Each structure stands twice: as C-alpha cells, then as structure tokens.
Amino acid sequence: MNFKYAMPTKIYFDEDAVLKNKEVFKNLGSKALIVTGRSSAKKNGSYNDVAKALSEVGIEHILFDEVEENPSLETIEKGSNVGKANNVDFVIGIGGGSPMDASKAIAIFIKNPKINIDNIFSQKQLESIPVAAVPTTSGTGSEVTQYSIVTSNKEKTKKNLGQFVFPTAAFLDSKYTFDLPYNITVNTAIDAFTHLVEGYLNSNSTYMSDIYGEKGLELFNFCFKKLIKKELDTEFRNKVMLASSLGGIQIAQTGTSLPHGMGYPLTYFKGLPHGLANGVLTIEYLKCFKDTTKLEKMLKALGLSNLEELETILKQLVNVDIQITDEEILEYSKSFVSNKNKLKNHPEEVTLEDIIRIYTKSLKK
Ligand code: NAP
Ligand code: ZN
C-alpha cells in the first residue's frame, strides 16, 4: 500500500460554530472581504453570524455580495478589485459552492496584483491570502477542497481555476441550510453523492480517500431515504452536510471523474444545475465499468444490493428535461475526450463511443 495524504483545513462542525470559534478569525488577518451570493446569506443568518463574530474580535469587514451561480471570471475580478481597494488581508466565502469557489479565486487575485482574467490560466501555482469558508448548501464540499470552479465566458465553459486554495478554516453549521428549498437540497445532495462515487471509483483513490468515501456513502443510505420522503429534519441536515464535507475531503485527494467533466457543458449550454448535470449521467457511467469489483463495494457501503436499486433511487430524485441534439452530443463528447486530464481519473479505457453512449442513454429517453 502507498499513499500521500494531507488535508490542511481545520473543520469546526457544531451548532453556532462561527460564534463559538470567533477567535479563529484573528489568526487569519485584520480586515476581511466577505464574499456571498446575492441574497441567501443575509436570509439564513450566516452573514449576520460572521459579521457579529468579526465585530466581537475587533475585525473590520467589507461585503461583496454579487456572486452569481457558476461564478464568472468577470465577477471574480470585480470582487478582487473591491478587496484590493479596501486593503483586506483575508477572505471569507459564505454560501454554496459558487461564493466559496469565488472567494478562493478572489484571494488569488488579491495576493497577485498582476493576475487578471486573461492570464490566470497560464500561471504556475500562486499563493493566496487566507480564506475561510462557511457552507450554506450541502453539496460541493468546496469548504475543504483546493478547487475553484469558474465560468470562462471567453472559452464558453466552466473549468477549474488551476490553483490550489484550501480554506484555512471551515465552519459547518447545518442551521444555515434549514430553509434551503427542496429542489436545491436535492440538487446539491446529488452533487455530494456524485463526488463520493466518482472519488471512490477513481484511478487516484487511496486507502485514505476510500475511508472518507465509504463513510460518506454510508451516510447517503440515510440521506436518500429522507430525501425521497421529503423529511428534511435536523438529523438529515447534519448528516448530509457531513457527507458533503467527507466527499470534499475525498475528491481533494482523487479529483472527480467522467460525470463531472461531462456535466460542465450541460450546465454551461443547457443551464442544468451542477448536481443534476452529474446525477443524470451517473447510472450510465456506472454501467460502463467492465471490472465491477469496486462498484460492488460502493453499493455495499450504500446499503444496496445492485445497481438497479440505485437507479430506482436516482430516478425519483434526478428529474431532467432538456432538449439535446445528436450533433450537440457529438460536439460535447469530442471536446471531452480531447482533454486527457479529465479521462485519466477513470480507471478503465474509455472511447469517444463510450462517452456518446453515456450522454445519449442518459439524456435521450
Ligand atoms: P450555488 O450556485 O452556490 O447556489 C445555488 C443557489 O442556492 C443560489 O441561488 C443561492 O442563493 C442559493 N442558496 C445557497 N444557500 C442557500 C440557503 N442556505 N438557503 C436558500 N438558498 C440558498 O450552489 P452550489 O450547488 O452549492 O454550488 C455550485 C457551484 O460549486 C458550481 O459552480 C460548481 O461547479 C461548484 N463546485 C465546486 C466544487 C469544489 O470542490 N470547489 C465541487 C463541486 C461543485 P444566493 O445566490 O442568494 O446565495
Ligand atoms: Zn460537484
């Protein structure tokens, strides 16, 4: 056995985690840029808690609340200009994956004044100012990953920024998710689930990453039942938040795999929410495994006996109705297979025909 393992983010998982651990902010800097989406952070109490915690430890903050879903590089540049103009020395991302990912990119732009939208993708590893994260969805695991997924309108795609920014601290308090609408709860939970699956069935999986994967999959046995019954109680909210972070810790080691790479054009061109874009492709992706040994272990961790049982569950939760032509499928598939980096995380050889088949069987009923 051999593996490398590092997870530098300190996790505070508790009710009132932000206020109980306010001293942590003092280690990050003296003036914060808080990065949020347009409205949810103010409604669910997360922004108030962070502002109160900062004020109680004597730290000033500036708010940038303009991050859209699937954050664009333009918004990231705008946020970083606000941070630079106000001489902030750390960033706090509050929200779903979009504001958390944007906060990591903004922290890179602030630390490196010569970086801009046009040259960011040609850079080697850059340093950032410190980042803290407060998730208000249970899905992306961005609070414990180094990834920042951004929308490049120039390249007409979503892509990883290519930098490594692990938040220094992540504050997990599921109360911020209590009023998350059912549809966003499902879409984001499916994202967390696909991280656990793709991280587990991954060329880069290790003994350590599998520990997180199996624990997260076990939690999904409970979470799927609650999602189907629409019983979104506190126990569910806590467990799905934990499963999401376990998935994040796992994919920080392994990366994701085929559904994530194939899902990006479905989000960019068809507007499908990120979790659903991956979720709709999952069953056909799983069916393409020739060696099913690890797949069977994954189903066992989920408490299921076969793939058909998982298919039945996902059919109840993943409802996608988009129009897509054979030409579009061919275009997305060709673009996907041309990126060898995306294919190498899948442990078996895949051809253009395999990718076309996954898209077609998943999307054209
Ligand atoms: P999101 O795009 O951050 O947010 C989706 C919607 O949910 C927004 O309208 C947001 O409103 C709302 N919302 C957030 N928290 C809420 C709450 N507690 N109550 C009510 N509404 C709430 O969604 P997401 O699925 O969490 O993040 C998706 C992004 O993360 C994608 O760009 C994806 O590519 C990326 N991602 C990153 C990683 C990673 O490792 N870094 C992994 C997977 C996915 P507001 O706009 O008002 O806040
Ligand atoms: Zn994802």
Short mmCIF file of C-alpha atoms and ligand atoms in Angstrom, two decimals:
data_model
loop_
_atom_site.label_atom_id
_atom_site.label_comp_id
_atom_site.label_asym_id
_atom_site.label_seq_id
_atom_site.Cartn_x
_atom_site.Cartn_y
_atom_site.Cartn_z
CA MET A 1 0.00 0.00 0.00
CA ASN A 2 1.17 3.55 -0.62
CA PHE A 3 -0.46 6.95 -0.41
CA LYS A 4 0.11 10.64 0.14
CA TYR A 5 -2.40 12.40 2.31
CA ALA A 6 -2.76 15.99 3.51
CA MET A 7 -5.83 17.98 4.46
CA PRO A 8 -4.85 21.37 5.78
CA THR A 9 -8.33 22.80 6.52
CA LYS A 10 -9.41 22.99 10.17
CA ILE A 11 -13.07 21.99 10.41
CA TYR A 12 -15.41 23.34 13.10
CA PHE A 13 -18.63 21.28 12.93
CA ASP A 14 -21.10 22.48 15.55
CA GLU A 15 -24.27 24.42 16.14
CA ASP A 16 -23.17 28.09 16.25
CA ALA A 17 -19.71 27.05 15.02
CA VAL A 18 -18.93 30.58 13.77
CA LEU A 19 -19.71 32.40 17.02
CA LYS A 20 -18.24 29.71 19.27
CA ASN A 21 -14.96 29.84 17.36
CA LYS A 22 -14.72 33.55 16.57
CA GLU A 23 -11.12 33.72 17.85
CA VAL A 24 -10.07 31.70 14.79
CA PHE A 25 -10.62 34.76 12.58
CA LYS A 26 -7.86 36.62 14.47
CA ASN A 27 -5.31 34.16 13.08
CA LEU A 28 -6.40 34.90 9.51
CA GLY A 29 -5.90 38.66 9.31
CA SER A 30 -7.11 42.06 10.40
CA LYS A 31 -9.57 43.11 7.67
CA ALA A 32 -11.89 40.71 5.85
CA LEU A 33 -13.63 40.65 2.50
CA ILE A 34 -16.84 38.65 2.92
CA VAL A 35 -17.94 37.08 -0.36
CA THR A 36 -21.55 35.90 -0.75
CA GLY A 37 -24.27 35.27 -3.31
CA ARG A 38 -26.92 37.90 -3.88
CA SER A 39 -29.35 37.22 -1.04
CA SER A 40 -29.37 33.83 0.72
CA ALA A 41 -26.54 34.55 3.20
CA LYS A 42 -28.45 37.51 4.61
CA LYS A 43 -31.66 35.47 4.93
CA ASN A 44 -30.26 32.29 6.53
CA GLY A 45 -28.30 34.05 9.29
CA SER A 46 -24.82 33.07 8.12
CA TYR A 47 -23.76 36.59 7.13
CA ASN A 48 -25.07 38.03 10.42
CA ASP A 49 -23.20 35.43 12.46
CA VAL A 50 -19.92 36.06 10.64
CA ALA A 51 -20.31 39.86 10.86
CA LYS A 52 -21.07 39.56 14.60
CA ALA A 53 -18.15 37.22 15.24
CA LEU A 54 -15.76 39.56 13.41
CA SER A 55 -17.01 42.61 15.25
CA GLU A 56 -16.67 40.83 18.62
CA VAL A 57 -12.99 40.15 17.93
CA GLY A 58 -12.38 43.65 16.54
CA ILE A 59 -12.03 42.80 12.83
CA GLU A 60 -13.48 45.11 10.18
CA HIS A 61 -15.10 43.72 7.06
CA ILE A 62 -16.30 44.73 3.59
CA LEU A 63 -19.12 42.81 1.89
CA PHE A 64 -19.08 41.73 -1.76
CA ASP A 65 -22.50 40.16 -2.38
CA GLU A 66 -22.62 39.84 -6.15
CA VAL A 67 -21.57 36.26 -6.83
CA GLU A 68 -23.89 34.52 -9.30
CA GLU A 69 -24.37 30.76 -9.68
CA ASN A 70 -21.39 29.25 -11.55
CA PRO A 71 -19.27 32.36 -10.89
CA SER A 72 -17.74 34.11 -13.88
CA LEU A 73 -14.17 35.37 -14.03
CA GLU A 74 -15.60 38.86 -14.55
CA THR A 75 -17.37 38.72 -11.16
CA ILE A 76 -14.24 37.33 -9.53
CA GLU A 77 -12.18 40.21 -10.91
CA LYS A 78 -14.79 42.71 -9.69
CA GLY A 79 -14.76 41.18 -6.19
CA SER A 80 -10.98 41.21 -6.06
CA ASN A 81 -10.95 44.91 -7.02
CA VAL A 82 -13.26 45.63 -4.06
CA GLY A 83 -10.87 43.70 -1.80
CA LYS A 84 -7.78 45.48 -3.15
CA ALA A 85 -9.37 48.94 -2.89
CA ASN A 86 -10.16 48.25 0.78
CA ASN A 87 -6.81 46.66 1.68
CA VAL A 88 -8.32 43.44 3.02
CA ASP A 89 -5.90 40.73 4.13
CA PHE A 90 -8.21 37.70 4.16
CA VAL A 91 -11.41 36.47 2.53
CA ILE A 92 -14.46 34.67 3.97
CA GLY A 93 -16.65 32.83 1.45
CA ILE A 94 -20.22 32.25 2.67
CA GLY A 95 -22.77 30.33 0.64
CA GLY A 96 -22.99 27.50 -1.77
CA GLY A 97 -20.10 26.38 -3.93
CA SER A 98 -20.35 29.48 -6.11
CA PRO A 99 -19.40 32.08 -3.46
CA MET A 100 -16.94 29.69 -1.77
CA ASP A 101 -15.17 28.99 -5.09
CA ALA A 102 -15.26 32.70 -5.99
CA SER A 103 -13.69 33.57 -2.62
CA LYS A 104 -10.72 31.30 -3.34
CA ALA A 105 -10.18 32.85 -6.79
CA ILE A 106 -10.57 36.36 -5.36
CA ALA A 107 -7.95 35.52 -2.71
CA ILE A 108 -5.51 34.60 -5.52
CA PHE A 109 -6.24 37.78 -7.49
CA ILE A 110 -5.77 39.98 -4.39
CA LYS A 111 -2.42 38.40 -3.48
CA ASN A 112 -1.11 38.68 -7.07
CA PRO A 113 -1.89 42.13 -8.49
CA LYS A 114 -0.56 41.23 -11.97
CA ILE A 115 -3.08 38.40 -12.38
CA ASN A 116 -6.14 39.10 -14.48
CA ILE A 117 -8.86 37.28 -16.42
CA ASP A 118 -6.66 36.89 -19.48
CA ASN A 119 -3.52 35.45 -17.88
CA ILE A 120 -4.82 33.40 -14.92
CA PHE A 121 -4.92 30.04 -16.75
CA SER A 122 -1.27 30.24 -17.84
CA GLN A 123 0.11 30.63 -14.30
CA LYS A 124 2.08 28.17 -12.19
CA GLN A 125 0.97 27.71 -8.57
CA LEU A 126 0.31 31.06 -6.93
CA GLU A 127 -0.09 31.99 -3.30
CA SER A 128 -3.32 33.47 -2.00
CA ILE A 129 -4.31 35.49 1.02
CA PRO A 130 -6.03 33.27 3.67
CA VAL A 131 -9.58 32.03 3.07
CA ALA A 132 -12.26 30.83 5.49
CA ALA A 133 -15.43 29.10 4.30
CA VAL A 134 -18.97 28.82 5.64
CA PRO A 135 -21.11 26.46 3.53
CA THR A 136 -24.85 27.09 3.32
CA THR A 137 -25.59 24.23 0.92
CA SER A 138 -24.61 20.60 1.47
CA GLY A 139 -23.16 19.60 -1.85
CA THR A 140 -19.89 20.88 -3.20
CA GLY A 141 -17.54 20.27 -0.29
CA SER A 142 -15.71 23.39 -1.51
CA GLU A 143 -15.06 24.34 2.14
CA VAL A 144 -12.50 21.51 2.31
CA THR A 145 -11.17 21.36 -1.25
CA GLN A 146 -8.45 23.26 -3.08
CA TYR A 147 -10.59 23.67 -6.20
CA SER A 148 -12.23 26.78 -7.55
CA ILE A 149 -14.55 26.09 -10.47
CA VAL A 150 -15.16 29.20 -12.55
CA THR A 151 -17.03 30.11 -15.70
CA SER A 152 -14.87 31.34 -18.54
CA ASN A 153 -17.17 33.13 -20.98
CA LYS A 154 -14.24 33.54 -23.35
CA GLU A 155 -13.79 29.76 -23.58
CA LYS A 156 -17.55 29.13 -23.22
CA THR A 157 -17.05 26.61 -20.44
CA LYS A 158 -16.70 26.01 -16.74
CA LYS A 159 -13.25 24.98 -15.63
CA ASN A 160 -11.00 24.61 -12.63
CA LEU A 161 -9.00 27.77 -11.98
CA GLY A 162 -5.94 25.53 -11.77
CA GLN A 163 -4.79 26.95 -8.44
CA PHE A 164 -4.74 25.23 -5.04
CA VAL A 165 -6.52 27.21 -2.35
CA PHE A 166 -7.59 25.15 0.64
CA PRO A 167 -9.58 27.24 3.11
CA THR A 168 -7.63 27.60 6.36
CA ALA A 169 -10.83 27.15 8.37
CA ALA A 170 -14.29 25.77 7.55
CA PHE A 171 -17.27 26.44 9.82
CA LEU A 172 -20.01 23.85 9.37
CA ASP A 173 -23.37 24.68 10.93
CA SER A 174 -26.32 22.98 9.30
CA LYS A 175 -28.81 25.54 10.65
CA TYR A 176 -27.93 27.75 7.67
CA THR A 177 -29.43 25.06 5.42
CA PHE A 178 -32.74 24.62 7.29
CA ASP A 179 -34.68 26.76 4.81
CA LEU A 180 -32.89 25.55 1.70
CA PRO A 181 -35.74 24.74 -0.76
CA TYR A 182 -36.37 21.07 -1.54
CA ASN A 183 -35.14 21.29 -5.14
CA ILE A 184 -31.80 22.93 -4.21
CA THR A 185 -31.44 20.46 -1.32
CA VAL A 186 -31.81 17.57 -3.78
CA ASN A 187 -29.57 19.04 -6.49
CA THR A 188 -26.77 19.82 -4.06
CA ALA A 189 -27.08 16.47 -2.24
CA ILE A 190 -26.77 14.71 -5.60
CA ASP A 191 -23.58 16.71 -6.20
CA ALA A 192 -22.17 15.45 -2.88
CA PHE A 193 -23.24 11.91 -3.77
CA THR A 194 -21.52 12.06 -7.17
CA HIS A 195 -18.31 13.30 -5.51
CA LEU A 196 -18.37 10.26 -3.23
CA VAL A 197 -18.98 7.92 -6.17
CA GLU A 198 -16.50 9.47 -8.60
CA GLY A 199 -13.84 9.81 -5.90
CA TYR A 200 -14.30 6.18 -4.87
CA LEU A 201 -14.21 4.73 -8.41
CA ASN A 202 -11.19 6.81 -9.35
CA SER A 203 -7.68 6.00 -10.61
CA ASN A 204 -6.32 8.21 -7.82
CA SER A 205 -8.29 6.65 -4.95
CA THR A 206 -6.20 5.51 -2.00
CA TYR A 207 -6.71 3.76 1.31
CA MET A 208 -7.18 7.17 2.93
CA SER A 209 -9.57 8.64 0.36
CA ASP A 210 -11.67 5.45 0.47
CA ILE A 211 -12.15 5.83 4.23
CA TYR A 212 -13.89 9.18 3.66
CA GLY A 213 -15.74 7.83 0.64
CA GLU A 214 -17.17 4.81 2.44
CA LYS A 215 -18.27 6.86 5.47
CA GLY A 216 -19.96 9.40 3.17
CA LEU A 217 -21.70 6.67 1.17
CA GLU A 218 -22.95 5.08 4.41
CA LEU A 219 -24.49 8.44 5.37
CA PHE A 220 -26.22 8.55 1.98
CA ASN A 221 -28.11 5.37 2.79
CA PHE A 222 -29.95 7.50 5.40
CA CYS A 223 -29.96 10.72 3.35
CA PHE A 224 -31.56 9.15 0.25
CA LYS A 225 -34.43 7.75 2.33
CA LYS A 226 -35.04 11.16 3.91
CA LEU A 227 -34.83 12.96 0.55
CA ILE A 228 -37.36 10.61 -1.01
CA LYS A 229 -39.74 11.01 1.93
CA LYS A 230 -39.09 14.79 1.90
CA GLU A 231 -38.25 14.61 5.61
CA LEU A 232 -35.67 17.35 5.81
CA ASP A 233 -35.24 17.37 9.59
CA THR A 234 -32.20 18.45 11.62
CA GLU A 235 -30.69 14.95 11.64
CA PHE A 236 -30.89 14.88 7.84
CA ARG A 237 -29.42 18.40 7.53
CA ASN A 238 -26.49 17.45 9.80
CA LYS A 239 -25.79 14.15 8.08
CA VAL A 240 -25.96 15.49 4.53
CA MET A 241 -23.64 18.38 5.48
CA LEU A 242 -21.19 15.89 6.93
CA ALA A 243 -21.47 13.61 3.87
CA SER A 244 -20.82 16.59 1.63
CA SER A 245 -17.65 17.53 3.52
CA LEU A 246 -16.47 13.90 3.55
CA GLY A 247 -16.92 13.88 -0.22
CA GLY A 248 -14.92 17.11 -0.43
CA ILE A 249 -12.04 15.68 1.63
CA GLN A 250 -12.08 12.64 -0.64
CA ILE A 251 -12.11 14.47 -4.01
CA ALA A 252 -9.40 16.82 -2.76
CA GLN A 253 -7.21 13.68 -2.95
CA THR A 254 -8.65 12.00 -6.06
CA GLY A 255 -10.35 14.60 -8.25
CA THR A 256 -13.72 13.82 -9.83
CA SER A 257 -14.31 11.69 -12.92
CA LEU A 258 -16.42 11.31 -16.07
CA PRO A 259 -19.82 12.70 -14.93
CA HIS A 260 -18.28 15.93 -13.59
CA GLY A 261 -16.28 16.60 -16.75
CA MET A 262 -19.22 15.64 -18.97
CA GLY A 263 -21.67 17.69 -16.89
CA TYR A 264 -19.97 21.07 -17.43
CA PRO A 265 -21.38 21.66 -20.97
CA LEU A 266 -24.83 20.64 -19.70
CA THR A 267 -24.58 23.46 -17.16
CA TYR A 268 -22.95 25.99 -19.49
CA PHE A 269 -25.11 25.43 -22.59
CA LYS A 270 -28.32 23.94 -21.14
CA GLY A 271 -28.46 25.66 -17.75
CA LEU A 272 -28.68 22.41 -15.74
CA PRO A 273 -27.78 22.89 -12.07
CA HIS A 274 -24.36 21.34 -11.34
CA GLY A 275 -25.60 18.43 -9.18
CA LEU A 276 -28.29 17.40 -11.65
CA ALA A 277 -25.86 17.59 -14.57
CA ASN A 278 -23.67 14.98 -12.87
CA GLY A 279 -26.55 12.99 -11.40
CA VAL A 280 -28.31 12.45 -14.72
CA LEU A 281 -25.15 10.84 -16.16
CA THR A 282 -24.29 8.67 -13.14
CA ILE A 283 -26.14 5.42 -13.87
CA GLU A 284 -24.92 5.11 -17.48
CA TYR A 285 -21.38 5.99 -16.30
CA LEU A 286 -21.58 3.22 -13.69
CA LYS A 287 -22.87 0.78 -16.30
CA CYS A 288 -19.74 1.29 -18.41
CA PHE A 289 -17.40 -0.29 -15.78
CA LYS A 290 -16.02 -3.59 -17.07
CA ASP A 291 -14.47 -4.57 -13.72
CA THR A 292 -17.25 -4.16 -11.18
CA THR A 293 -15.31 -5.18 -8.02
CA LYS A 294 -15.04 -1.65 -6.57
CA LEU A 295 -18.50 -0.70 -7.82
CA GLU A 296 -19.92 -3.58 -5.77
CA LYS A 297 -18.05 -2.32 -2.68
CA MET A 298 -19.54 1.10 -3.30
CA LEU A 299 -23.08 -0.32 -3.49
CA LYS A 300 -22.43 -2.26 -0.28
CA ALA A 301 -21.34 0.92 1.53
CA LEU A 302 -24.60 2.49 0.33
CA GLY A 303 -26.54 -0.46 1.74
CA LEU A 304 -27.75 -1.54 -1.71
CA SER A 305 -27.57 -4.94 -3.39
CA ASN A 306 -27.36 -3.93 -7.03
CA LEU A 307 -27.20 -1.06 -9.50
CA GLU A 308 -30.91 -1.31 -10.29
CA GLU A 309 -31.71 -0.28 -6.70
CA LEU A 310 -29.55 2.83 -7.08
CA GLU A 311 -31.19 3.55 -10.44
CA THR A 312 -34.62 3.43 -8.79
CA ILE A 313 -33.48 5.92 -6.12
CA LEU A 314 -31.89 8.35 -8.57
CA LYS A 315 -34.93 8.23 -10.88
CA GLN A 316 -37.02 9.61 -8.00
CA LEU A 317 -34.63 12.49 -7.33
CA VAL A 318 -32.96 13.46 -10.61
CA ASN A 319 -35.55 14.97 -12.91
CA VAL A 320 -34.03 16.44 -16.02
CA ASP A 321 -35.93 17.55 -19.07
CA ILE A 322 -33.69 19.15 -21.67
CA GLN A 323 -33.68 19.15 -25.44
CA ILE A 324 -30.38 17.97 -26.88
CA THR A 325 -29.48 17.01 -30.45
CA ASP A 326 -27.15 14.25 -31.65
CA GLU A 327 -24.89 16.98 -33.06
CA GLU A 328 -24.62 18.62 -29.63
CA ILE A 329 -23.83 15.28 -28.01
CA LEU A 330 -21.11 14.66 -30.59
CA GLU A 331 -19.65 18.13 -30.02
CA TYR A 332 -19.60 17.76 -26.19
CA SER A 333 -18.19 14.24 -26.45
CA LYS A 334 -15.36 15.22 -28.81
CA SER A 335 -14.42 18.14 -26.62
CA PHE A 336 -14.47 15.89 -23.55
CA VAL A 337 -12.24 13.13 -24.95
CA SER A 338 -9.74 15.68 -26.26
CA ASN A 339 -8.94 16.58 -22.63
CA LYS A 340 -6.75 13.71 -21.46
CA ASN A 341 -6.58 15.17 -17.94
CA LYS A 342 -10.27 14.52 -17.49
CA LEU A 343 -10.07 10.94 -18.78
CA LYS A 344 -7.13 9.85 -16.67
CA ASN A 345 -9.15 9.78 -13.43
CA HIS A 346 -11.29 6.97 -14.83
CA PRO A 347 -9.54 3.65 -14.13
CA GLU A 348 -10.52 1.98 -17.41
CA GLU A 349 -10.05 2.95 -21.04
CA VAL A 350 -12.94 4.94 -22.47
CA THR A 351 -13.57 5.75 -26.11
CA LEU A 352 -15.46 8.53 -27.86
CA GLU A 353 -18.23 5.99 -28.47
CA ASP A 354 -18.49 5.26 -24.72
CA ILE A 355 -18.91 8.98 -23.97
CA ILE A 356 -21.50 9.43 -26.73
CA ARG A 357 -23.39 6.41 -25.38
CA ILE A 358 -23.40 7.76 -21.79
CA TYR A 359 -24.77 11.14 -22.95
CA THR A 360 -27.32 9.62 -25.32
CA LYS A 361 -28.72 6.97 -22.98
CA SER A 362 -28.89 9.44 -20.10
CA LEU A 363 -30.44 12.36 -21.95
CA LYS A 364 -32.44 10.98 -24.88
CA LYS A 365 -35.13 8.71 -23.45
P1 NAP B 1 -24.68 27.82 -5.62
O1 NAP B 1 -24.50 28.11 -7.07
O2 NAP B 1 -23.63 28.29 -4.70
O3 NAP B 1 -26.09 28.34 -5.11
C1 NAP B 1 -27.28 27.91 -5.74
C2 NAP B 1 -28.47 28.70 -5.24
O4 NAP B 1 -28.73 28.36 -3.88
C3 NAP B 1 -28.27 30.20 -5.27
O5 NAP B 1 -29.44 30.76 -5.79
C4 NAP B 1 -28.12 30.58 -3.80
O6 NAP B 1 -28.61 31.89 -3.50
C5 NAP B 1 -28.98 29.53 -3.13
N1 NAP B 1 -28.63 29.25 -1.74
C6 NAP B 1 -27.41 28.98 -1.21
N2 NAP B 1 -27.52 28.70 0.11
C7 NAP B 1 -28.84 28.82 0.41
C8 NAP B 1 -29.58 28.65 1.63
N3 NAP B 1 -28.98 28.26 2.77
N4 NAP B 1 -30.92 28.87 1.59
C9 NAP B 1 -31.54 29.23 0.43
N5 NAP B 1 -30.89 29.38 -0.75
C10 NAP B 1 -29.56 29.17 -0.76
O7 NAP B 1 -24.89 26.23 -5.49
P2 NAP B 1 -23.94 25.02 -5.14
O8 NAP B 1 -24.52 23.84 -5.80
O9 NAP B 1 -23.64 24.95 -3.70
O10 NAP B 1 -22.55 25.37 -5.88
C11 NAP B 1 -22.39 25.09 -7.25
C12 NAP B 1 -21.03 25.60 -7.70
O11 NAP B 1 -19.99 24.91 -6.97
C13 NAP B 1 -20.79 25.30 -9.17
O12 NAP B 1 -20.13 26.39 -9.78
C14 NAP B 1 -19.90 24.06 -9.13
O13 NAP B 1 -19.12 23.90 -10.29
C15 NAP B 1 -19.06 24.35 -7.91
N6 NAP B 1 -18.43 23.16 -7.29
C16 NAP B 1 -17.23 23.32 -6.66
C17 NAP B 1 -16.59 22.26 -6.08
C18 NAP B 1 -15.28 22.45 -5.39
O14 NAP B 1 -14.67 21.50 -4.92
N7 NAP B 1 -14.79 23.66 -5.28
C19 NAP B 1 -17.17 20.98 -6.12
C20 NAP B 1 -18.40 20.84 -6.76
C21 NAP B 1 -19.02 21.93 -7.32
P3 NAP B 1 -27.63 33.20 -3.39
O15 NAP B 1 -27.01 33.37 -4.73
O16 NAP B 1 -28.53 34.28 -2.99
O17 NAP B 1 -26.61 32.86 -2.32
ZN ZN B 2 -19.56 18.70 -8.00
#
